[in-house]
Coordinates of N, CA and C in Angstrom, one line a residue:
X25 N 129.6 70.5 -45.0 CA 130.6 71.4 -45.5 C 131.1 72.3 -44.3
X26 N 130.2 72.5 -43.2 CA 130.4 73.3 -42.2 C 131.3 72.4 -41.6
X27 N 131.4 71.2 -41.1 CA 132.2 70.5 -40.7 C 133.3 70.1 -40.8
X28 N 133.8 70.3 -42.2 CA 135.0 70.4 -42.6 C 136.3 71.6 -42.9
X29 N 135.0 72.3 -42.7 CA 135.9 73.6 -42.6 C 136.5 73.8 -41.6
X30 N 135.7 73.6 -39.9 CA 135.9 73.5 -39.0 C 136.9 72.3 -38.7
X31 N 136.8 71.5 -39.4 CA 138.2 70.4 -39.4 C 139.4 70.8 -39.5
X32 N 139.3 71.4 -40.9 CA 140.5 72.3 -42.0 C 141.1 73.3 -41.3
X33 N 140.3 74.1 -40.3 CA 140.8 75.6 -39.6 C 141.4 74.5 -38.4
X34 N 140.9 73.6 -37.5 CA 141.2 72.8 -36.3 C 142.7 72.5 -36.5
X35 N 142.9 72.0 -37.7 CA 143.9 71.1 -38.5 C 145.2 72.1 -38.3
X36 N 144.7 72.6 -39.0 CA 145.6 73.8 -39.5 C 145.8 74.4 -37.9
X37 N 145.5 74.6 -37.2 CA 145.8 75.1 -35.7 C 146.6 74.3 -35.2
X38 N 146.6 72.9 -35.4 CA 146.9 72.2 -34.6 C 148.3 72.2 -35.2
X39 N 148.7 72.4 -36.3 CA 150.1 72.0 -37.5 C 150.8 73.3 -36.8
X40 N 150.2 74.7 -36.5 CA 151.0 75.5 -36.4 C 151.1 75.9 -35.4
X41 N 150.0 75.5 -34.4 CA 150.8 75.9 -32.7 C 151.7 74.8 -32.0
X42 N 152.0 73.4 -33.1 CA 153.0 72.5 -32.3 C 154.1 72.7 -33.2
X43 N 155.0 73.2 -32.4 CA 156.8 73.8 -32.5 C 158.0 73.0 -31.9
X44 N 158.5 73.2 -32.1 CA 159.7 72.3 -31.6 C 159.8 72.8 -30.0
X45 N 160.2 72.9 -28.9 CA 160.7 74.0 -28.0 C 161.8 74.6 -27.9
X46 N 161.8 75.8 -28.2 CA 163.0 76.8 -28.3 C 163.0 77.3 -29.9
X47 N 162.5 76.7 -30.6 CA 162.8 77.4 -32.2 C 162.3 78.8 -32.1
X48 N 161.5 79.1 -31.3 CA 161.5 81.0 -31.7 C 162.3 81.6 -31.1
X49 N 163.4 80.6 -29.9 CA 164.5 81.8 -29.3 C 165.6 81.5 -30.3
X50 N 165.7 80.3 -30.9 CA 166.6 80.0 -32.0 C 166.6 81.1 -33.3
X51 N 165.4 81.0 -33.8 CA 164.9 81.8 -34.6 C 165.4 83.6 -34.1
X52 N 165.3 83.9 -32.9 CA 165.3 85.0 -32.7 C 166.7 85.1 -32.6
X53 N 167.8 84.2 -32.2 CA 169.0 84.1 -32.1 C 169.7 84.1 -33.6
X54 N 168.9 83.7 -34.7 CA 169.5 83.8 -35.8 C 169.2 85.3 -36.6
X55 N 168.3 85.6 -36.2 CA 167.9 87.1 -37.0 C 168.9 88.2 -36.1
X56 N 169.1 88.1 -34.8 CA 170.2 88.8 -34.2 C 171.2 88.5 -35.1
X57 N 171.8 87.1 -34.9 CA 173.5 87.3 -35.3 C 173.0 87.7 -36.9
X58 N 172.3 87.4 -38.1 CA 172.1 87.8 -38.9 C 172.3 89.4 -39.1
X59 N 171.8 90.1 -38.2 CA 171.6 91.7 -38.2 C 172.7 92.0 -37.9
X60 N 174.0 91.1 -36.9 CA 175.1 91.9 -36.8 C 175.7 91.3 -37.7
X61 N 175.8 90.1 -38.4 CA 176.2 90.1 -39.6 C 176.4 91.4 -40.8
X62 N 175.5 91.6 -41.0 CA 175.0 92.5 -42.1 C 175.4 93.9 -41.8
X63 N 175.8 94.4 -40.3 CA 176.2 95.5 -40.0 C 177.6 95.1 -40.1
X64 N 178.1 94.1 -40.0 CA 179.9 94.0 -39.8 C 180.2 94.3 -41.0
X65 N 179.5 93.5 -42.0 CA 179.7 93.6 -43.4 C 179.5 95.1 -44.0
X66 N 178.7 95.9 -43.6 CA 178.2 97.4 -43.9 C 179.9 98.2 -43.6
X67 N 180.4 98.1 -42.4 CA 181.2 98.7 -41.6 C 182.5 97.8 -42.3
X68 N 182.9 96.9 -42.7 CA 183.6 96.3 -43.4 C 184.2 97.3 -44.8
X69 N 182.2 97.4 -45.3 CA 182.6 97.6 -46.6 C 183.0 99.3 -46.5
X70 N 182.6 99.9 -45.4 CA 183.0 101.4 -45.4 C 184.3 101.7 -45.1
X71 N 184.6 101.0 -44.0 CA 186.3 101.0 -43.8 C 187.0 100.7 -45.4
X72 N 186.8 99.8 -46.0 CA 187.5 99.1 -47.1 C 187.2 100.7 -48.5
X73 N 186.3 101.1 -48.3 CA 186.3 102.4 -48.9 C 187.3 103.2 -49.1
X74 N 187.2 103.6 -47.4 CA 188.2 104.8 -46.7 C 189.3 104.0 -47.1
X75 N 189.4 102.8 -46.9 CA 191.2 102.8 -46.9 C 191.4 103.0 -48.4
X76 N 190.6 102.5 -49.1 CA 191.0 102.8 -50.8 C 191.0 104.1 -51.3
X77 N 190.2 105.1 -50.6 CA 190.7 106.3 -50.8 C 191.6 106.9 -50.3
X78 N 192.3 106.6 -49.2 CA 193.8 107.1 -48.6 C 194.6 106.0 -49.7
X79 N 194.5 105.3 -50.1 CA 195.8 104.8 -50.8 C 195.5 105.6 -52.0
X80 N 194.9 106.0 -52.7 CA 194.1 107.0 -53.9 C 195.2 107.8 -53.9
X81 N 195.0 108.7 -52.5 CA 195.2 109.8 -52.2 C 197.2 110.1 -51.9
X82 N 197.3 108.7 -51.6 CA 199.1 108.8 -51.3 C 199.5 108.2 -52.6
X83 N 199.1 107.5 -53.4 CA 199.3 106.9 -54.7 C 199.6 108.3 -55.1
X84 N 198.5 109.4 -55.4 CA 198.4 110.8 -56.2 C 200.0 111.8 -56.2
X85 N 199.9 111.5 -54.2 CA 201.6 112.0 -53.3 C 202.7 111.7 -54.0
X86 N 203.0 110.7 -54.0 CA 203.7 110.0 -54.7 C 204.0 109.8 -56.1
X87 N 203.4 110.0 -56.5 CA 202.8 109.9 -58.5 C 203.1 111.6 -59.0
X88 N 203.3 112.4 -57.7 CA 203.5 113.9 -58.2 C 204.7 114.1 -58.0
X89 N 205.1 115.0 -59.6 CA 206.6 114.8 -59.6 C 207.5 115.6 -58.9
X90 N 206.8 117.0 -58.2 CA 207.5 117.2 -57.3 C 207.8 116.7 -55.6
X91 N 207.3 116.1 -55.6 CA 207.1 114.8 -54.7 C 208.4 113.6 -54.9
X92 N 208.5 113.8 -55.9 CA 209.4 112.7 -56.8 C 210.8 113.0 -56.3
X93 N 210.8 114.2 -57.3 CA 212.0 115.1 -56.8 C 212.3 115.2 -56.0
X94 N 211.4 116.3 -54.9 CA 212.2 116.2 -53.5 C 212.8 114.9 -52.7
X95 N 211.8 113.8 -53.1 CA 212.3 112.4 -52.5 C 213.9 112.1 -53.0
X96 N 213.7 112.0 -54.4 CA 215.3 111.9 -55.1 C 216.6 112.8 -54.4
X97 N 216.1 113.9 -54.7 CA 217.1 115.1 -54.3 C 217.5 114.9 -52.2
X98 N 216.4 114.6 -51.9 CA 216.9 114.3 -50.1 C 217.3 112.9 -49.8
X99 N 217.0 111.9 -50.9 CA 217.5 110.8 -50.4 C 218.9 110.7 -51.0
X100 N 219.3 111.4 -51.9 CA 220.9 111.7 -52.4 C 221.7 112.2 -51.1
X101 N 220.5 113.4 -50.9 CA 222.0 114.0 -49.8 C 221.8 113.1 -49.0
X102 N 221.2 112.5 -48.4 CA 221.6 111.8 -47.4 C 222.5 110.2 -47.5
X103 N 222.4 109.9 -48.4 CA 223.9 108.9 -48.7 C 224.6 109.5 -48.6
X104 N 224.6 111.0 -49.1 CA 226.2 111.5 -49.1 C 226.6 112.2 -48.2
X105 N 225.9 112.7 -47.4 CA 225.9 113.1 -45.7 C 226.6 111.6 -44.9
X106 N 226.3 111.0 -44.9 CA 226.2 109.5 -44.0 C 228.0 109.6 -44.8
X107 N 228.5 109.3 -45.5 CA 230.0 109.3 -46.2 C 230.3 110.0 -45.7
X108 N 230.0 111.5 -45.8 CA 230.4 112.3 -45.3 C 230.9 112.7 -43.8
X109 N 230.1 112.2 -43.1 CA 230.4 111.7 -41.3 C 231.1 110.5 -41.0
X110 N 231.5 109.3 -42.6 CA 231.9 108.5 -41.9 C 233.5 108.8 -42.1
X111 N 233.6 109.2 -43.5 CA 235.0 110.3 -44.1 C 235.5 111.8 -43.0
X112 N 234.4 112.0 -42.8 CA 234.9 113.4 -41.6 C 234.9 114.2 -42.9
X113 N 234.3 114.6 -43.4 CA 234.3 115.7 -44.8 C 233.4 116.5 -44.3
X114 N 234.0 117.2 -43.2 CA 233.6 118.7 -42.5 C 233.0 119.6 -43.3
X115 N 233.9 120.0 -44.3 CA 233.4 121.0 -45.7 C 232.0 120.3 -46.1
X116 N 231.9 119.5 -46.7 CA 230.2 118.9 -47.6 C 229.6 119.4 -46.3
X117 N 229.7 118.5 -45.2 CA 228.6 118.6 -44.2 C 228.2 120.3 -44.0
X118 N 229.0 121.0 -43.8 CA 228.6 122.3 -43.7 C 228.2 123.1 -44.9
X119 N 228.5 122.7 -46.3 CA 227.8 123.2 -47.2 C 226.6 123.0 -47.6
X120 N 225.9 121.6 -47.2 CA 224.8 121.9 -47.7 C 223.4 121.4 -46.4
X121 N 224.5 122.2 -45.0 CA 223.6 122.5 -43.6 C 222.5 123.9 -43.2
X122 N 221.7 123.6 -43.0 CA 220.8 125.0 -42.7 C 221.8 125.6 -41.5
X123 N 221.4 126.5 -41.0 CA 222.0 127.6 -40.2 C 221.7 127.0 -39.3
X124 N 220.7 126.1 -38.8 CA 220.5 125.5 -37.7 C 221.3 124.2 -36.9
X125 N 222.4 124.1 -38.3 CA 223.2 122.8 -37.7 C 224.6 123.5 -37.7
X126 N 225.2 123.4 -36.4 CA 227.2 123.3 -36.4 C 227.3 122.3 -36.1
X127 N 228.8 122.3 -36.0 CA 229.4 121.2 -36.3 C 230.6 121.1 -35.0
X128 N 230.3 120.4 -34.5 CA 231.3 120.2 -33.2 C 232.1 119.2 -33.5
X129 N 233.6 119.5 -34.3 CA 234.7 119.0 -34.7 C 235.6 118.1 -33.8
X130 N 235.5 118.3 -32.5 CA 236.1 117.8 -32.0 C 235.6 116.7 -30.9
X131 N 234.3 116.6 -31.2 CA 233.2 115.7 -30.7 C 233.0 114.9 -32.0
X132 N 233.7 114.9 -33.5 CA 232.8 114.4 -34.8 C 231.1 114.0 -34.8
X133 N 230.5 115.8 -33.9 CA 229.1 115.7 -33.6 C 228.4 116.8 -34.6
X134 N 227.7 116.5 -34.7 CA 226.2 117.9 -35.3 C 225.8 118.2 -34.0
X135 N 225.6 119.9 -33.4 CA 224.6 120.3 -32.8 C 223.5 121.2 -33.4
X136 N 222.3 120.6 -33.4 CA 221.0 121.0 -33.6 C 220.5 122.3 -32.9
X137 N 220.1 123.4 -33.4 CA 219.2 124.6 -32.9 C 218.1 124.4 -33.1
X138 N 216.8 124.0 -32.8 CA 215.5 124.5 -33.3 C 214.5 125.3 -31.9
X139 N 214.7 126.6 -32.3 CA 213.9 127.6 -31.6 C 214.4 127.1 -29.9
X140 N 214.2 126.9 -29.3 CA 214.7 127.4 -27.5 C 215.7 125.8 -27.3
X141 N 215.9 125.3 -27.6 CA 216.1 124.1 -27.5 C 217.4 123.2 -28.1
X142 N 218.3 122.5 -28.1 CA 219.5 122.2 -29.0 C 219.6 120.6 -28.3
X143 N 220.3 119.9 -29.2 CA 220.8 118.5 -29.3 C 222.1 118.4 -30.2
X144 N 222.5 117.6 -29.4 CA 223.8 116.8 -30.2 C 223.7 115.0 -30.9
X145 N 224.1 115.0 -32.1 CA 223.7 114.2 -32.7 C 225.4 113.5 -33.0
X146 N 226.0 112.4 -33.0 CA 227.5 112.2 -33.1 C 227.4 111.9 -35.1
X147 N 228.3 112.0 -35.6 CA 228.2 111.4 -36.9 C 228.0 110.0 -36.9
X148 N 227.5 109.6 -38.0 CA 226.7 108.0 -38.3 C 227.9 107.5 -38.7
X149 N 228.9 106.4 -38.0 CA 229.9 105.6 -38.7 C 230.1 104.4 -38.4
X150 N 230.3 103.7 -39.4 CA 230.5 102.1 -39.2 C 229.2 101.2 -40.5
X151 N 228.4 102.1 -41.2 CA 227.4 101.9 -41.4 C 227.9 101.0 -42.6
X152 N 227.4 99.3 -42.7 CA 227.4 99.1 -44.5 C 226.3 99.0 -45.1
X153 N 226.0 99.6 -46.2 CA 225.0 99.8 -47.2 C 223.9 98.7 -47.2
X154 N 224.4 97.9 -46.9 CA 223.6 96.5 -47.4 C 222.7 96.5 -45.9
X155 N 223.2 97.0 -44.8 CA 222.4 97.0 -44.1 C 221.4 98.3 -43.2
X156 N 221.4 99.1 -44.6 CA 220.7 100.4 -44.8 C 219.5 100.2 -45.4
X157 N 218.2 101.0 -44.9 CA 217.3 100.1 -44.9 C 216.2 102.0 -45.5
X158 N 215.2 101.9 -46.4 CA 214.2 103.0 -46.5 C 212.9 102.7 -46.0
X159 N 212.8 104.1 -44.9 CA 211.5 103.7 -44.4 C 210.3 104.4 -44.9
X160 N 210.9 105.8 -45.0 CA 209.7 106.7 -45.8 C 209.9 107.9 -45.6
X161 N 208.9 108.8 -45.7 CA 209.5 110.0 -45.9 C 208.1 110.8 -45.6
X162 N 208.0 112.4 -45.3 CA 206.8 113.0 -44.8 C 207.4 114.5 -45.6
X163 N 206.4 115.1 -46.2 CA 206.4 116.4 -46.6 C 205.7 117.2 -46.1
X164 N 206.1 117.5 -44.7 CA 205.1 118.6 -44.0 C 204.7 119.8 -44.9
X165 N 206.0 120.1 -45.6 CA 205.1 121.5 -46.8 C 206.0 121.6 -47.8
X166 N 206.0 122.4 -48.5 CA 206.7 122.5 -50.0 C 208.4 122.9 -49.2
X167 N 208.7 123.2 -48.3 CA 209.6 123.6 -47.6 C 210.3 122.9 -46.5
X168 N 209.5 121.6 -46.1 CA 209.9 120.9 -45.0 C 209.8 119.8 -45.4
X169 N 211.1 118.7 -45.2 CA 211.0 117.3 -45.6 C 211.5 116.7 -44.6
X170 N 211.1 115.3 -44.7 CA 211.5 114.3 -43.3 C 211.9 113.0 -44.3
X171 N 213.4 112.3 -43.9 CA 213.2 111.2 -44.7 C 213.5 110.1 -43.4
X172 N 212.9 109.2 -43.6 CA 213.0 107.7 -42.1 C 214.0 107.0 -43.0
X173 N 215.3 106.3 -42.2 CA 215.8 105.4 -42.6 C 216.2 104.5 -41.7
X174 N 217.1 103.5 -41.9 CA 217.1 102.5 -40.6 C 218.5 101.2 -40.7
X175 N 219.1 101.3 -39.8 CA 219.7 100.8 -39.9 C 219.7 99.5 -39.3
X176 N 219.6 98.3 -40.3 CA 219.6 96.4 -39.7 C 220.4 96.2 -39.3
X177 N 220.9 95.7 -38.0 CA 221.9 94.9 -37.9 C 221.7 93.7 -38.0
X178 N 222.6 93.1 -38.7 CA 222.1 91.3 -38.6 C 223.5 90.9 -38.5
X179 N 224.5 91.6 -37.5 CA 225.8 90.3 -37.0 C 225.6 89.6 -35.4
X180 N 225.4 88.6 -36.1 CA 225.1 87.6 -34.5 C 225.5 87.9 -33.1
X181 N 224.7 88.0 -32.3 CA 224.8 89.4 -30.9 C 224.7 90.1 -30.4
X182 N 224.7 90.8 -31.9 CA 224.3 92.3 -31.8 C 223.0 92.7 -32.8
X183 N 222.2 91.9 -33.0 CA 221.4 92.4 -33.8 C 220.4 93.4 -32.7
X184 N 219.8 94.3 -34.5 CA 218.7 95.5 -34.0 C 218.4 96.1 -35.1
X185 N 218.0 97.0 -34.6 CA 217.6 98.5 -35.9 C 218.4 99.7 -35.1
X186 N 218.7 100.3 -35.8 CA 218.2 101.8 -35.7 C 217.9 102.6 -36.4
X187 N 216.9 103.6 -35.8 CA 216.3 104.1 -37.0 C 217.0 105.8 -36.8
X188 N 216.7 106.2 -38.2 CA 217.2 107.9 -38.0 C 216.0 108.7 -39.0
X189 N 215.8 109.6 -38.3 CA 215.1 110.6 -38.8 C 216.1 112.1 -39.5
X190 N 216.2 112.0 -40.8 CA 216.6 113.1 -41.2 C 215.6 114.5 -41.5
X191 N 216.1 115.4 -41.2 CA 214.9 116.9 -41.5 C 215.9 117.9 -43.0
X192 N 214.8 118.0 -43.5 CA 216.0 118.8 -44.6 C 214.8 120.5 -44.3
X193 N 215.3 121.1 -44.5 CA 214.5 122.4 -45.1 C 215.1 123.0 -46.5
X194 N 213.8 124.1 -47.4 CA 214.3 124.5 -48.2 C 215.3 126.2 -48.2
X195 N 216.0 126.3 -48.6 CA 216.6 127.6 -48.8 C 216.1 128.6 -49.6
X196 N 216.0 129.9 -49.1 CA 216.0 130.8 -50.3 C 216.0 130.5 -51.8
X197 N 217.1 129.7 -52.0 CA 217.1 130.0 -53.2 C 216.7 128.5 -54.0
X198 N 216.0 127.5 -53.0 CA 215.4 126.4 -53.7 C 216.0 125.4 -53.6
X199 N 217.0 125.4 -52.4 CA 217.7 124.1 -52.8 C 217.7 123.3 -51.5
X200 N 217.7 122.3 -51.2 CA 217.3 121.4 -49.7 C 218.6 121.7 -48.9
X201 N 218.2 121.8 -47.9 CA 219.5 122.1 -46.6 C 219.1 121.0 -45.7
X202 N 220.6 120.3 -44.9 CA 220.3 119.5 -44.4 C 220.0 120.0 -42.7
X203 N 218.9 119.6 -42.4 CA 218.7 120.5 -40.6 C 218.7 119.6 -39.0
X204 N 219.5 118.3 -39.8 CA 219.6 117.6 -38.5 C 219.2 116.2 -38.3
X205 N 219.1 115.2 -37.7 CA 218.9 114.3 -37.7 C 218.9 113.4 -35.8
X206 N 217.8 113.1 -36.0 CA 217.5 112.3 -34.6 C 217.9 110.8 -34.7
X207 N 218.0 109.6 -33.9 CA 218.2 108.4 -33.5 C 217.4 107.9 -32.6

């Protein structure tokens, strides 16, 4: 009986100290990529989080109807600004300008004030609709709007974009003023 035991334990030594060569760096190779596996997927699933709560969070933006509004009300004036520069309708453009924009008539330009600083902007003309393009828009505060728009060119030779940044602020008395526009 003693002899077989001693067989049985021999046996059994012999089954488990002969390995292939290299299976425990293989082995060790698989539990690594395994581990970063498992962390890509961790870091995967956290990013994929985050980003579903910033879309939550701009869905909310958006979905609020003063939010709504201001978008409606500044993306109006701004078709009707853009007519307005391409008509030369001096009057609209100055009615519904913050104090920070004149109007240099004889350049058909906007000059811009903001605090130490000034720019000239020419009026937007030649533009057709079809190749007016929405990019988006930023509500710095209940008072400050930004709308991105852009214009495609797609006539053969001259294609491009350009984009324009409109700024509106609000007025005393609640109503959007237009404050300028970059290219």
């Amino acid at each position: 009986m003693y002899k077989r035991f001693v067989l049985l334990v021999f046996a059994a030594f012999l089954l488990t100290s002969c390995s292939e060569p290299g299976a425990s760096d293989q082995n060790t190779q698989l539990s690594v990529q395994n581990a970063e596996m498992t962390q890509t997927i961790k870091e995967l699933r956290e990013d994929n989080t985050r980003l579903q709560e910033q879309i939550t969070l701009l869905q909310e933006n958006v979905n609020d109807e003063e939010t709504r509004t201001n978008l409606r009300e500044t993306l109006n004036m701004t078709f009707k600004l853009i007519a307005a520069m391409e008509s030369e309708d001096i009057a609209y453009i100055e009615s519904v300008s913050s104090p920070n924009v004149e109007i240099a008539t004889s350049k058909n330009a906007l000059v811009v004030q903001h605090e130490d600083s000034s720019y000239e902007a020419n009026f937007i003309k030649s533009i057709l609709w079809d190749e007016f393009e929405f990019r988006g828009y930023d509500q710095k505060d209940s008072d400050h709007f930004m709308l991105f728009v852009a214009r495609t060119i797609t006539t053969k030779g001259a294609e491009g974009t350009i984009e324009y940044e409109f700024s509106f602020i609000r007025s005393p008395e609640g109503k959007w003023l237009f404050d300028g526009y970059i290219s």
